[in-house]
Amino acid sequence: MSAVKIADNVYWVGVKDRDLRVFDIIMPTRYGTTYNAYLVKGEKVALIDTVKKGFTEEYLANIEEITPLSAIDYLVVNHTEPDHSGSIIELLKRAPNIQIVCALAAKIFVQNVLNSDNNLTGLKDNAFIELGGKTLTIKLTPYMHWPDTMMEYLAEDKVLFSGDGFAAHYAGDAIYGDELPGEIDLDHEVHYYFDTIMRPFTSHIRKNLVKLEELDIKMVAPSHGPLFRNQANRYINMYKDCSVDKAEGKNQVAIFYASSYGNTKIIAERISTNLNRAGFLTPVNDITACDKMKARELIEESKAVIIGTPTFNGDAVKPVWDFVNLFSTVDAKGKKAATFGSYGWSGEGTKLVSDRLAGMKIKVMPEPFRAKLVPSEKELSEVDRFSGEIANFINEG
Ligand SMILES: Cc1cc2nc3c(=O)[nH]c(=O)nc-3n(C[C@H](O)[C@H](O)[C@H](O)COP(=O)(O)O)c2cc1C
Ligand SMILES: [Fe+2]
Ligand SMILES: [Fe+2]
């Protein structure tokens, strides 16, 4: 597809990857995706982002419909993931005088992509790129979704170049969201992108969105999928709704367990009763019966998550590992956790889960609680002591 004018002297020069069916290993993409790039022409010329390797020739041809490569002054790198940085090297080969501008935090990333530091400027928040008649204002948006991420606001045309923010994977013929065929649920696609790519960074997103509030945005131009003109703020508002702090004001400790013969379950219920008496909401869930989406919500809503596993074959059981893996799909860093479980003779499962959680930057109680086979009265009174320690651990901030 050729270059498309999106505002006065502003062009889409991206490419469409219609056949892509899985993005970044983790994300099935029914409608392919686009790698959007933009050209902004003032007296000077800025190119915003490149495209994935393999699409370089089509991308360069799109640019050349508008301007010779030698006329480009700046390449603005919104973030260095290879779907957007994959053509930088070839671009610089053909136009070696281009100055690369990126977030200050992205400098090292760009250097690691190019394995050189030629013509590279790192920018601070609210820096300007003056093109003469067109001005790009930099908004650093770290962790949307890499640490190096930034957006630009083009004041003259009220366009926000938002990088992966507000993106969706869709590569049809339409360029704008309001031109999509009726069967495409764009709200769903933008939400799906948020849920898969952005959700682990919601606390950063909350802060970044505040920076956009002062801008009068008429068009959002993301790095994947449709551009938004008539619904420019719709998806900014969706991101706001999706990134609220669900744990705020909720004194909740979620308890999750798996249990083959009910031994670990007895401990789960005792901890729940105790923490409930201590003033916490304590939903208890059998991991094997809990929907993954609900489990992720419960992790986000809770100050702490207490996880019970029996030991099978010197390990925690698979459904517990699957549950623990959900922690990296939500913004769980800094939450608290503890583990418990029944075992027969070696009992490694609980400690292995604790260690994995600690590796994911969860604050974990140092010692798991374990009971041998059917918890005895003595062991249940130890559960009461353990519950008190959990309450103190949570309350100590
Ligand atoms: C297939 C299987 C493998 C097991 N492997 C271990 C083990 O390696 N170490 C251990 O301490 N207990 C082992 N056990 C014993 C369980 O941990 C013990 O029965 C425990 O009480 C089960 O708790 P639950 O009823 O909550 O599932 C194993 C049990 C089963 C069924
Ligand atoms: Fe990305
Ligand atoms: Fe991307």
Coordinates of C-alpha atoms and ligand atoms in Angstrom, one line a residue:
M1 CA 0.0 0.0 0.0
S2 CA 1.2 3.5 -0.9
A3 CA 1.8 6.5 1.4
V4 CA -1.4 8.1 2.7
K5 CA -1.8 11.8 3.6
I6 CA -3.3 12.1 7.1
A7 CA -2.9 15.8 7.7
D8 CA -1.3 18.8 5.9
N9 CA 2.2 17.6 5.1
V10 CA 1.8 14.6 7.4
Y11 CA 1.8 11.1 5.8
W12 CA 1.4 7.4 6.9
V13 CA 4.3 5.6 5.3
G14 CA 3.9 2.2 7.1
V15 CA 3.4 -1.3 5.8
K16 CA 0.7 -4.0 6.2
D17 CA 1.6 -7.5 7.4
R18 CA -1.7 -9.1 6.5
D19 CA -0.5 -12.7 7.0
L20 CA 0.8 -12.4 10.5
R21 CA -1.1 -14.9 12.7
V22 CA 1.0 -14.7 15.9
F23 CA 2.6 -11.5 17.2
D24 CA 5.6 -11.6 19.6
I25 CA 5.2 -15.4 20.3
I26 CA 2.4 -14.7 22.8
M27 CA -0.4 -13.0 20.8
P28 CA -2.6 -14.6 18.1
T29 CA -3.6 -12.0 15.5
R30 CA -6.7 -12.8 13.5
Y31 CA -6.4 -9.8 11.2
G32 CA -2.6 -9.5 10.7
T33 CA -1.1 -6.2 11.8
T34 CA 0.5 -3.1 10.4
Y35 CA 3.8 -1.4 11.3
N36 CA 2.8 2.2 11.1
A37 CA 5.4 4.9 10.3
Y38 CA 4.8 8.6 9.7
L39 CA 6.5 11.4 7.8
V40 CA 6.1 14.9 9.0
K41 CA 7.3 17.7 6.7
G42 CA 8.1 21.2 7.9
E43 CA 11.1 23.0 6.7
K44 CA 12.9 20.0 8.0
V45 CA 11.6 16.4 7.7
A46 CA 11.0 13.9 10.5
L47 CA 10.3 10.3 10.0
I48 CA 8.6 8.6 12.9
D49 CA 9.5 4.9 13.4
T50 CA 10.6 2.3 10.9
V51 CA 9.1 -1.1 10.2
K52 CA 9.9 -4.8 10.8
K53 CA 12.8 -6.3 8.8
G54 CA 11.4 -8.0 5.7
F55 CA 9.2 -5.0 4.9
T56 CA 12.0 -2.5 4.5
E57 CA 11.8 -2.1 0.7
E58 CA 8.1 -1.4 0.7
Y59 CA 8.5 1.1 3.6
L60 CA 11.3 3.0 1.8
A61 CA 9.3 3.1 -1.4
N62 CA 6.4 4.6 0.5
I63 CA 8.6 7.3 1.9
E64 CA 10.1 8.0 -1.5
E65 CA 6.7 8.7 -2.9
I66 CA 6.7 11.8 -0.6
T67 CA 10.4 12.8 -0.3
P68 CA 13.9 11.5 -1.2
L69 CA 15.5 9.7 1.7
S70 CA 18.3 12.2 1.6
A71 CA 15.9 14.9 2.6
I72 CA 15.0 13.3 5.9
D73 CA 16.6 15.1 8.9
Y74 CA 15.3 13.1 11.9
L75 CA 14.3 9.6 12.6
V76 CA 12.1 9.6 15.7
V77 CA 12.4 6.2 17.5
N78 CA 9.3 5.7 19.7
H79 CA 10.7 2.4 21.0
T80 CA 13.2 -0.1 19.9
E81 CA 11.3 -3.3 19.7
P82 CA 12.2 -4.9 16.3
D83 CA 8.7 -4.5 14.8
H84 CA 9.5 -0.8 14.6
S85 CA 13.3 -0.6 14.6
G86 CA 14.0 -3.5 12.1
S87 CA 14.7 -1.2 9.2
I88 CA 16.8 1.5 10.9
I89 CA 20.1 0.0 9.7
E90 CA 19.1 -0.2 6.1
L91 CA 17.6 3.3 6.3
L92 CA 20.9 4.7 7.6
K93 CA 22.8 2.9 5.0
R94 CA 20.9 4.8 2.3
A95 CA 20.6 8.1 4.2
P96 CA 23.6 8.2 6.6
N97 CA 23.1 11.8 7.7
I98 CA 19.8 11.2 9.4
Q99 CA 19.9 12.2 13.1
I100 CA 18.2 9.6 15.3
V101 CA 16.2 11.1 18.2
C102 CA 14.7 8.9 21.0
A103 CA 13.9 9.0 24.7
L104 CA 17.0 9.4 26.9
A105 CA 16.3 5.9 28.2
A106 CA 16.3 4.5 24.7
K107 CA 19.8 5.7 23.8
I108 CA 21.4 2.5 25.1
F109 CA 18.7 0.4 23.4
V110 CA 19.3 2.1 20.0
Q111 CA 23.0 1.6 20.5
N112 CA 22.4 -2.1 21.1
V113 CA 20.3 -2.3 18.0
L114 CA 22.8 -0.5 15.7
N115 CA 25.9 -1.5 17.6
S116 CA 27.1 2.1 17.1
D117 CA 26.2 5.5 18.6
N118 CA 26.4 7.6 15.5
N119 CA 24.0 10.6 15.2
L120 CA 22.0 9.7 18.3
T121 CA 20.2 12.2 20.6
G122 CA 18.3 11.2 23.7
L123 CA 15.5 13.5 24.6
K124 CA 13.9 14.5 27.9
D125 CA 10.2 14.9 28.7
N126 CA 8.6 17.9 26.9
A127 CA 11.6 18.4 24.6
F128 CA 10.7 19.9 21.2
I129 CA 11.8 18.8 17.8
E130 CA 11.4 22.0 15.8
L131 CA 10.9 21.3 12.1
G132 CA 10.0 24.8 11.0
G133 CA 6.2 25.1 10.7
K134 CA 5.8 21.8 12.5
T135 CA 6.7 21.1 16.1
L136 CA 6.8 17.7 17.8
T137 CA 6.6 17.7 21.6
I138 CA 8.1 14.7 23.3
K139 CA 6.1 12.9 25.9
L140 CA 8.1 10.2 27.6
T141 CA 5.9 7.2 28.4
P142 CA 8.1 4.6 30.0
Y143 CA 6.9 1.1 30.1
M144 CA 4.2 1.5 27.4
H145 CA 5.4 -1.2 27.1
W146 CA 9.3 -1.0 27.2
P147 CA 11.3 1.3 29.4
D148 CA 12.4 3.2 26.3
T149 CA 9.0 4.3 25.1
M150 CA 7.9 7.8 24.1
M151 CA 5.1 9.5 22.1
E152 CA 5.1 12.8 20.2
Y153 CA 2.4 15.5 19.9
L154 CA 2.3 17.5 16.7
A155 CA 0.6 20.7 17.9
E156 CA -0.1 22.3 14.5
D157 CA -2.3 19.3 13.5
K158 CA -3.2 18.1 17.0
V159 CA -1.9 14.6 16.2
L160 CA -0.6 12.3 18.9
F161 CA 1.9 9.7 17.6
S162 CA 1.4 7.2 20.3
G163 CA 3.7 4.3 19.5
D164 CA 2.3 1.0 20.8
G165 CA -0.1 3.0 23.0
F166 CA -3.7 2.5 21.9
A167 CA -2.6 0.1 19.2
A168 CA -4.5 -2.8 17.7
H169 CA -3.5 -5.6 15.4
Y170 CA -5.5 -5.1 12.3
A171 CA -4.3 -4.9 8.7
G172 CA -7.3 -4.4 6.4
D173 CA -7.7 -1.8 3.7
A174 CA -8.9 0.9 6.0
I175 CA -6.5 3.4 7.5
Y176 CA -8.9 5.0 10.1
G177 CA -10.8 3.2 12.8
D178 CA -14.1 4.7 11.6
E179 CA -13.7 3.1 8.2
L180 CA -13.4 -0.5 9.4
P181 CA -15.9 -3.2 8.1
G182 CA -18.8 -3.6 10.5
E183 CA -17.8 -7.1 11.6
I184 CA -14.6 -5.9 13.2
D185 CA -15.0 -5.0 16.8
L186 CA -12.3 -2.4 17.2
D187 CA -13.1 -1.8 20.9
H188 CA -12.4 -5.5 21.4
E189 CA -9.1 -5.4 19.4
V190 CA -7.7 -2.3 21.3
H191 CA -8.7 -3.9 24.6
Y192 CA -7.1 -7.2 23.6
Y193 CA -3.9 -5.4 22.7
F194 CA -4.0 -3.7 26.1
D195 CA -4.7 -6.9 27.9
T196 CA -1.9 -8.8 26.3
I197 CA 0.8 -6.2 25.9
M198 CA 0.1 -3.3 28.3
R199 CA -1.6 -4.8 31.4
P200 CA 1.6 -5.7 33.2
F201 CA 2.5 -2.0 33.3
T202 CA -0.8 -0.4 34.5
S203 CA 0.9 1.6 37.3
H204 CA 3.2 3.2 34.7
I205 CA 0.3 3.8 32.3
R206 CA -1.7 5.6 35.0
K207 CA 1.2 8.1 35.4
N208 CA 1.8 8.4 31.6
L209 CA -1.8 9.1 30.8
V210 CA -1.7 12.2 33.1
K211 CA 0.8 13.7 30.7
L212 CA -1.6 13.5 27.8
E213 CA -4.4 15.3 29.7
E214 CA -3.0 18.8 28.8
L215 CA -3.0 18.0 25.1
D216 CA -5.8 18.9 22.6
I217 CA -5.8 15.6 20.7
K218 CA -7.8 15.4 17.4
M219 CA -6.1 12.3 16.0
V220 CA -4.2 9.4 17.6
A221 CA -1.7 7.7 15.3
P222 CA -0.5 4.5 16.9
S223 CA 2.2 2.1 15.6
H224 CA -0.1 -0.8 14.8
G225 CA -3.6 -0.9 13.3
P226 CA -6.1 1.9 12.6
L227 CA -5.6 5.6 13.3
F228 CA -8.3 7.4 15.3
R229 CA -9.7 10.7 14.2
N230 CA -13.4 10.8 15.1
Q231 CA -12.9 8.8 18.3
A232 CA -9.5 10.2 19.3
N233 CA -10.1 10.2 23.0
R234 CA -12.1 7.0 23.1
Y235 CA -9.2 4.7 23.5
I236 CA -7.2 7.0 25.8
N237 CA -10.3 6.8 28.1
M238 CA -10.3 3.0 27.7
Y239 CA -6.7 2.9 28.8
K240 CA -7.6 5.1 31.8
D241 CA -10.5 2.7 32.8
C242 CA -8.3 -0.4 32.3
S243 CA -5.4 1.0 34.4
V244 CA -7.2 2.0 37.6
D245 CA -5.6 0.7 40.7
K246 CA -8.0 -2.2 41.5
A247 CA -6.5 -2.9 44.9
E248 CA -6.9 0.7 46.2
G249 CA -9.3 0.9 49.1
K250 CA -9.8 -2.8 49.1
N251 CA -8.4 -4.7 52.0
Q252 CA -8.3 -8.0 50.2
V253 CA -6.1 -11.1 50.5
A254 CA -6.9 -13.7 47.9
I255 CA -6.2 -17.4 48.7
F256 CA -5.7 -19.9 45.9
Y257 CA -5.0 -23.5 46.4
A258 CA -4.9 -26.9 44.6
S259 CA -5.7 -30.0 46.6
S260 CA -6.1 -33.6 45.6
Y261 CA -7.6 -35.1 48.8
G262 CA -8.5 -31.9 50.7
N263 CA -5.4 -31.6 52.9
T264 CA -4.1 -28.3 51.5
K265 CA -7.7 -27.1 51.3
I266 CA -8.1 -27.5 55.1
I267 CA -5.2 -25.1 55.5
A268 CA -6.5 -22.7 52.9
E269 CA -9.9 -22.4 54.7
R270 CA -8.2 -22.0 58.1
I271 CA -6.0 -19.1 56.8
S272 CA -9.1 -17.6 55.2
T273 CA -11.1 -17.6 58.5
N274 CA -8.2 -16.2 60.4
L275 CA -7.4 -13.4 58.0
N276 CA -11.1 -12.6 57.7
R277 CA -11.2 -12.2 61.5
A278 CA -8.2 -9.9 61.2
G279 CA -10.2 -7.6 58.9
F280 CA -9.3 -8.8 55.4
L281 CA -11.7 -9.8 52.6
T282 CA -10.5 -13.4 51.9
P283 CA -11.9 -15.0 48.7
V284 CA -10.8 -18.6 48.5
N285 CA -10.4 -20.2 45.1
D286 CA -9.6 -23.7 44.0
I287 CA -7.1 -23.0 41.3
T288 CA -8.3 -26.0 39.2
A289 CA -11.8 -24.5 39.0
C290 CA -10.9 -20.8 38.7
D291 CA -11.2 -19.1 35.3
K292 CA -7.8 -17.5 34.3
M293 CA -9.4 -14.1 33.7
K294 CA -11.0 -14.1 37.1
A295 CA -7.7 -15.2 38.7
R296 CA -5.9 -12.3 37.1
E297 CA -8.5 -9.8 38.3
L298 CA -8.3 -11.3 41.9
I299 CA -4.5 -10.9 41.8
E300 CA -4.8 -7.2 40.8
E301 CA -7.5 -6.5 43.4
S302 CA -5.6 -8.0 46.3
K303 CA -2.9 -6.7 48.5
A304 CA -1.5 -10.2 48.9
V305 CA -2.0 -13.6 47.4
I306 CA -1.6 -16.7 49.5
I307 CA -1.0 -19.9 47.5
G308 CA -1.4 -23.5 48.5
T309 CA 0.1 -26.5 46.8
P310 CA 0.7 -30.1 47.7
T311 CA 4.0 -31.6 46.7
F312 CA 3.9 -34.1 43.9
N313 CA 7.0 -35.7 42.7
G314 CA 9.2 -33.2 44.4
D315 CA 7.5 -30.2 42.9
A316 CA 4.4 -28.0 43.1
V317 CA 1.5 -29.3 40.8
K318 CA 1.1 -28.0 37.3
P319 CA -2.2 -26.0 37.8
V320 CA -0.3 -24.1 40.6
W321 CA 2.5 -23.3 38.2
D322 CA 0.1 -22.2 35.6
F323 CA -1.5 -19.9 38.1
V324 CA 1.9 -18.5 39.3
N325 CA 2.7 -17.7 35.6
L326 CA -0.3 -15.3 35.5
F327 CA 1.6 -13.0 37.8
S328 CA 3.8 -11.8 34.9
T329 CA 0.7 -11.0 32.8
V330 CA -0.6 -8.4 35.3
D331 CA 0.9 -5.5 37.3
A332 CA 1.8 -7.6 40.4
K333 CA 5.2 -6.3 41.3
G334 CA 5.4 -5.3 44.9
K335 CA 2.4 -7.3 46.0
K336 CA 2.8 -9.7 48.9
A337 CA 2.5 -13.4 48.9
A338 CA 3.0 -16.5 51.1
T339 CA 2.8 -20.2 50.3
F340 CA 1.5 -23.2 52.2
G341 CA 0.6 -26.9 51.5
S342 CA 0.3 -30.4 52.7
Y343 CA 3.0 -33.0 51.8
G344 CA 3.9 -36.6 52.5
W345 CA 7.7 -36.9 52.9
S346 CA 9.8 -34.2 51.2
G347 CA 7.5 -31.2 50.7
E348 CA 9.5 -29.1 48.2
G349 CA 6.5 -27.6 46.4
T350 CA 5.8 -24.6 48.6
K351 CA 9.4 -23.3 48.7
L352 CA 9.7 -23.7 44.9
V353 CA 6.6 -21.5 44.4
S354 CA 7.9 -19.0 46.9
D355 CA 11.2 -18.8 45.1
R356 CA 9.6 -18.3 41.8
L357 CA 7.3 -15.5 43.1
A358 CA 10.3 -13.8 44.7
G359 CA 12.0 -14.0 41.3
M360 CA 9.0 -12.1 39.8
K361 CA 9.6 -9.2 42.3
I362 CA 6.7 -10.3 44.6
K363 CA 7.4 -9.8 48.3
V364 CA 7.2 -13.3 49.7
M365 CA 7.0 -14.4 53.4
P366 CA 10.4 -16.1 54.0
E367 CA 9.1 -19.4 55.3
P368 CA 6.2 -21.3 53.8
F369 CA 3.8 -23.2 56.0
R370 CA 3.7 -27.0 55.6
A371 CA 1.6 -29.8 57.2
K372 CA 2.3 -33.5 57.0
L373 CA -0.6 -35.3 55.2
V374 CA -3.8 -34.6 57.2
P375 CA -3.3 -31.4 59.2
S376 CA -3.3 -32.2 63.0
E377 CA -4.8 -30.0 65.7
K378 CA -1.2 -29.0 66.6
E379 CA -0.5 -28.1 62.9
L380 CA -3.8 -26.2 62.7
S381 CA -2.8 -24.0 65.7
E382 CA 0.5 -23.4 63.8
V383 CA -1.7 -22.3 60.8
D384 CA -3.2 -19.7 63.2
R385 CA 0.2 -18.4 64.2
F386 CA 1.2 -18.4 60.5
S387 CA -2.0 -16.4 59.6
G388 CA -1.0 -13.8 62.3
E389 CA 2.4 -13.5 60.7
I390 CA 0.8 -13.0 57.3
A391 CA -1.4 -10.2 58.7
N392 CA 1.7 -8.5 60.2
F393 CA 3.6 -9.0 57.0
I394 CA 0.9 -7.3 55.0
N395 CA 0.3 -4.5 57.4
E396 CA 3.9 -3.6 57.8
G397 CA 3.6 -1.8 54.4
Ligands
LIG1 C1 1.4 -38.5 42.5 C2 1.8 -38.1 43.9 C3 3.1 -37.7 44.1 C4 3.6 -37.2 45.3 N1 4.9 -36.9 45.5 C5 5.3 -36.4 46.7 C6 6.6 -35.9 46.9 O1 7.5 -35.9 46.0 N2 7.0 -35.4 48.1 C7 6.1 -35.3 49.1 O2 6.4 -34.8 50.2 N3 4.8 -35.7 49.0 C8 4.4 -36.3 47.8 N4 3.1 -36.7 47.7 C9 2.2 -36.7 48.8 C10 1.3 -35.5 48.8 O3 2.0 -34.3 48.9 C11 0.3 -35.7 50.1 O4 -0.5 -36.8 49.9 C12 -0.5 -34.4 50.4 O5 -1.1 -34.6 51.6 C13 -1.6 -34.1 49.3 O6 -2.3 -33.0 49.7 P1 -3.6 -32.6 49.1 O7 -4.7 -33.5 49.6 O8 -3.8 -31.2 49.5 O9 -3.5 -32.7 47.6 C14 2.7 -37.2 46.4 C15 1.3 -37.6 46.2 C16 0.9 -38.0 45.0 C17 -0.6 -38.3 44.8
FE2 FE 6.3 -2.9 21.2
FE3 FE 4.8 -2.6 18.3

